[in-house]
GROMACS .gro file of C-alpha atoms in nm:
model
  181
    1MET     CA    1  11.537   3.842   9.061
    2SER     CA    2  11.829   3.635   9.268
    3ILE     CA    3  11.760   3.521   9.602
    4ASP     CA    4  12.090   3.507   9.799
    5ILE     CA    5  11.940   3.267  10.089
    6GLU     CA    6  12.228   3.202  10.355
    7SER     CA    7  12.024   2.821  10.440
    8GLU     CA    8  11.771   2.593  10.348
    9SER     CA    9  11.567   2.625  10.618
   10GLU     CA   10  11.548   2.985  10.517
   11ALA     CA   11  11.449   2.850  10.190
   12ALA     CA   12  11.194   2.664  10.320
   13TRP     CA   13  11.051   2.996  10.470
   14VAL     CA   14  11.070   3.274  10.239
   15ALA     CA   15  10.881   2.981   9.961
   16GLY     CA   16  10.639   2.902  10.281
   17LEU     CA   17  10.618   3.315  10.358
   18ARG     CA   18  10.581   3.410  10.017
   19SER     CA   19  10.262   3.190   9.980
   20GLY     CA   20  10.129   3.286  10.216
   21ASP     CA   21  10.168   2.927  10.471
   22GLN     CA   22  10.080   3.077  10.814
   23ALA     CA   23  10.252   2.817  10.957
   24ILE     CA   24  10.558   2.904  10.782
   25PHE     CA   25  10.457   3.263  10.910
   26ARG     CA   26  10.446   3.151  11.308
   27GLN     CA   27  10.833   2.939  11.261
   28LEU     CA   28  10.979   3.314  11.186
   29VAL     CA   29  10.791   3.433  11.527
   30ASP     CA   30  10.874   3.178  11.662
   31HIS     CA   31  11.272   3.193  11.517
   32PHE     CA   32  11.348   3.577  11.483
   33GLY     CA   33  11.063   3.709  11.743
   34ARG     CA   34  11.355   3.699  12.043
   35ARG     CA   35  11.583   3.906  11.803
   36LEU     CA   36  11.295   4.121  11.718
   37GLU     CA   37  11.215   4.197  12.088
   38LEU     CA   38  11.566   4.301  12.197
   39PHE     CA   39  11.631   4.515  11.881
   40VAL     CA   40  11.270   4.727  11.890
   41ARG     CA   41  11.317   4.720  12.275
   42ASN     CA   42  11.628   4.846  12.335
   43ARG     CA   43  11.546   5.161  12.068
   44CYS     CA   44  11.230   5.213  12.210
   45PRO     CA   45  11.109   5.059  12.597
   46SER     CA   46  10.836   5.247  12.593
   47GLU     CA   47  10.636   5.143  12.282
   48ALA     CA   48  10.819   4.791  12.204
   49ASP     CA   49  10.436   4.570  12.203
   50ASP     CA   50  10.309   4.778  11.960
   51LEU     CA   51  10.655   4.869  11.702
   52ILE     CA   52  10.695   4.450  11.744
   53GLN     CA   53  10.334   4.403  11.630
   54GLN     CA   54  10.324   4.664  11.369
   55THR     CA   55  10.712   4.506  11.247
   56TRP     CA   56  10.551   4.176  11.177
   57LEU     CA   57  10.183   4.289  11.038
   58LYS     CA   58  10.516   4.493  10.793
   59VAL     CA   59  10.648   4.101  10.713
   60TRP     CA   60  10.355   3.964  10.658
   61ASN     CA   61  10.269   4.257  10.403
   62SER     CA   62  10.541   4.270  10.239
   63ARG     CA   63  10.653   3.860  10.238
   64ASP     CA   64  10.623   3.896   9.820
   65ARG     CA   65  10.837   4.207   9.864
   66PHE     CA   66  11.184   4.012  10.036
   67GLU     CA   67  11.397   4.051   9.759
   68GLY     CA   68  11.657   3.813   9.925
   69GLY     CA   69  11.981   3.805  10.124
   70LYS     CA   70  11.976   3.733  10.499
   71LEU     CA   71  11.547   3.734  10.603
   72GLY     CA   72  11.704   3.804  10.964
   73ALA     CA   73  11.845   4.161  10.918
   74TRP     CA   74  11.537   4.202  10.639
   75ILE     CA   75  11.298   4.189  10.959
   76ILE     CA   76  11.539   4.422  11.153
   77THR     CA   77  11.526   4.660  10.830
   78ILE     CA   78  11.183   4.621  10.838
   79ALA     CA   79  11.214   4.745  11.206
   80ARG     CA   80  11.409   5.017  11.213
   81ASN     CA   81  11.232   5.189  10.972
   82THR     CA   82  10.927   5.094  11.164
   83ILE     CA   83  11.052   5.284  11.440
   84TYR     CA   84  11.207   5.600  11.235
   85ASP     CA   85  10.835   5.647  11.132
   86HIS     CA   86  10.733   5.587  11.411
   87PHE     CA   87  10.942   5.940  11.547
   88ARG     CA   88  10.871   6.084  11.227
   89LYS     CA   89  10.507   6.061  11.281
   90ALA     CA   90  10.520   6.173  11.690
   91LYS     CA   91  10.453   6.558  11.706
   92PRO     CA   92  10.391   6.694  11.995
   93GLU     CA   93  10.028   6.831  12.084
   94PRO     CA   94  10.047   7.175  12.105
   95MET     CA   95   9.932   7.362  12.476
   96ALA     CA   96   9.690   7.556  12.537
   97ASN     CA   97   9.851   7.954  12.616
   98GLU     CA   98   9.790   7.957  12.974
   99SER     CA   99   9.964   7.594  12.992
  100MET     CA  100  10.273   7.812  12.779
  101VAL     CA  101  10.230   8.086  13.043
  102ILE     CA  102  10.289   7.853  13.264
  103ALA     CA  103  10.605   7.624  13.105
  104GLU     CA  104  10.777   7.974  13.071
  105MET     CA  105  10.747   8.070  13.445
  106ALA     CA  106  10.874   7.720  13.544
  107THR     CA  107  11.114   7.710  13.272
  108GLN     CA  108  11.242   8.088  13.306
  109SER     CA  109  11.253   8.006  13.720
  110LEU     CA  110  11.468   7.703  13.663
  111ARG     CA  111  11.697   7.923  13.485
  112MET     CA  112  11.724   8.135  13.837
  113GLU     CA  113  11.819   7.879  14.043
  114GLN     CA  114  12.056   7.750  13.806
  115GLU     CA  115  12.235   8.070  13.724
  116GLU     CA  116  12.211   8.090  14.132
  117GLU     CA  117  12.387   7.784  14.217
  118LEU     CA  118  12.623   7.793  13.976
  119ALA     CA  119  12.721   8.156  14.065
  120GLN     CA  120  12.706   7.973  14.423
  121LEU     CA  121  12.972   7.737  14.313
  122ARG     CA  122  13.195   7.982  14.148
  123ASP     CA  123  13.264   8.143  14.471
  124CYS     CA  124  13.324   7.816  14.657
  125SER     CA  125  13.575   7.752  14.346
  126LYS     CA  126  13.778   8.091  14.459
  127LYS     CA  127  13.782   7.959  14.801
  128LEU     CA  128  13.960   7.673  14.693
  129PRO     CA  129  14.383   7.566  14.689
  130GLU     CA  130  14.499   7.776  14.373
  131ALA     CA  131  14.693   7.459  14.270
  132SER     CA  132  14.378   7.259  14.322
  133GLN     CA  133  14.168   7.493  14.117
  134ARG     CA  134  14.368   7.470  13.853
  135ILE     CA  135  14.407   7.070  13.839
  136VAL     CA  136  14.020   7.054  13.883
  137GLY     CA  137  13.966   7.299  13.611
  138ARG     CA  138  14.204   7.080  13.380
  139PHE     CA  139  14.058   6.815  13.486
  140TYR     CA  140  13.720   6.923  13.393
  141ASN     CA  141  13.842   7.032  13.061
  142GLY     CA  142  13.910   6.738  12.975
  143ASP     CA  143  14.296   6.652  13.051
  144SER     CA  144  14.419   6.310  13.152
  145GLY     CA  145  14.526   6.205  13.538
  146GLU     CA  146  14.907   6.177  13.326
  147LYS     CA  147  14.868   6.523  13.138
  148ILE     CA  148  14.792   6.766  13.462
  149ALA     CA  149  15.048   6.594  13.682
  150GLU     CA  150  15.249   6.615  13.441
  151ALA     CA  151  15.171   7.040  13.395
  152GLU     CA  152  15.184   7.044  13.745
  153ASP     CA  153  15.436   6.852  13.841
  154ILE     CA  154  15.332   6.570  14.044
  155GLU     CA  155  15.240   6.162  14.114
  156ARG     CA  156  14.914   6.089  13.874
  157SER     CA  157  14.824   5.920  14.174
  158THR     CA  158  14.833   6.244  14.357
  159VAL     CA  159  14.600   6.445  14.107
  160TYR     CA  160  14.341   6.241  14.116
  161THR     CA  161  14.344   6.309  14.495
  162ARG     CA  162  14.293   6.630  14.489
  163VAL     CA  163  14.054   6.661  14.252
  164HIS     CA  164  13.835   6.419  14.475
  165ARG     CA  165  13.928   6.614  14.784
  166ALA     CA  166  13.822   6.945  14.649
  167LEU     CA  167  13.487   6.801  14.507
  168ALA     CA  168  13.428   6.699  14.893
  169SER     CA  169  13.509   7.047  14.973
  170LEU     CA  170  13.254   7.209  14.705
  171ARG     CA  171  13.022   6.987  14.753
  172LYS     CA  172  13.007   7.067  15.161
  173CYS     CA  173  13.044   7.465  15.037
  174MET     CA  174  12.741   7.413  14.814
  175GLU     CA  175  12.556   7.278  15.083
  176GLN     CA  176  12.616   7.503  15.377
  177LYS     CA  177  12.476   7.748  15.124
  178ARG     CA  178  12.217   7.579  15.060
  179SER     CA  179  12.120   7.566  15.452
  180TRP     CA  180  12.150   7.979  15.428
  181HIS     CA  181  11.934   7.997  15.194
   0.00000   0.00000   0.00000
């Protein structure tokens, strides 16, 4: 088993870690701890403390299995696998029948509200000038300002102005419709 260590200090850390030297382990935690914390907190902020602790425990328990390479990369790999294991094991708790009925009713109610709001938005959209409807439609379908400007034979800045005005008009129309209900 050949070990390709980055530096002499890493070679000393690996040797000390393998021998179970707790002082060396503390040096590793001091040296790589911030990087590990950033890695875990960026991926799982709500449970980062537990996952970081689990990672360091796994590093200690698997210290004799380090096969070489960069020590920091090895620690981050253990962290990544710890996060994967965490999400693999996490299963939602089963809901009681009553809770499921309430959740389904809430979902249906939300879906009906969304459908009603979408119908109102379509109605408001029909009140826009035809050119604005085309421009907004193309804009939301992902066409660039340049492409729209070329197709409509207008300046690119005009495209953005019309989109802005159309959205303001739609917002005002939707607010009026909400106030009527």
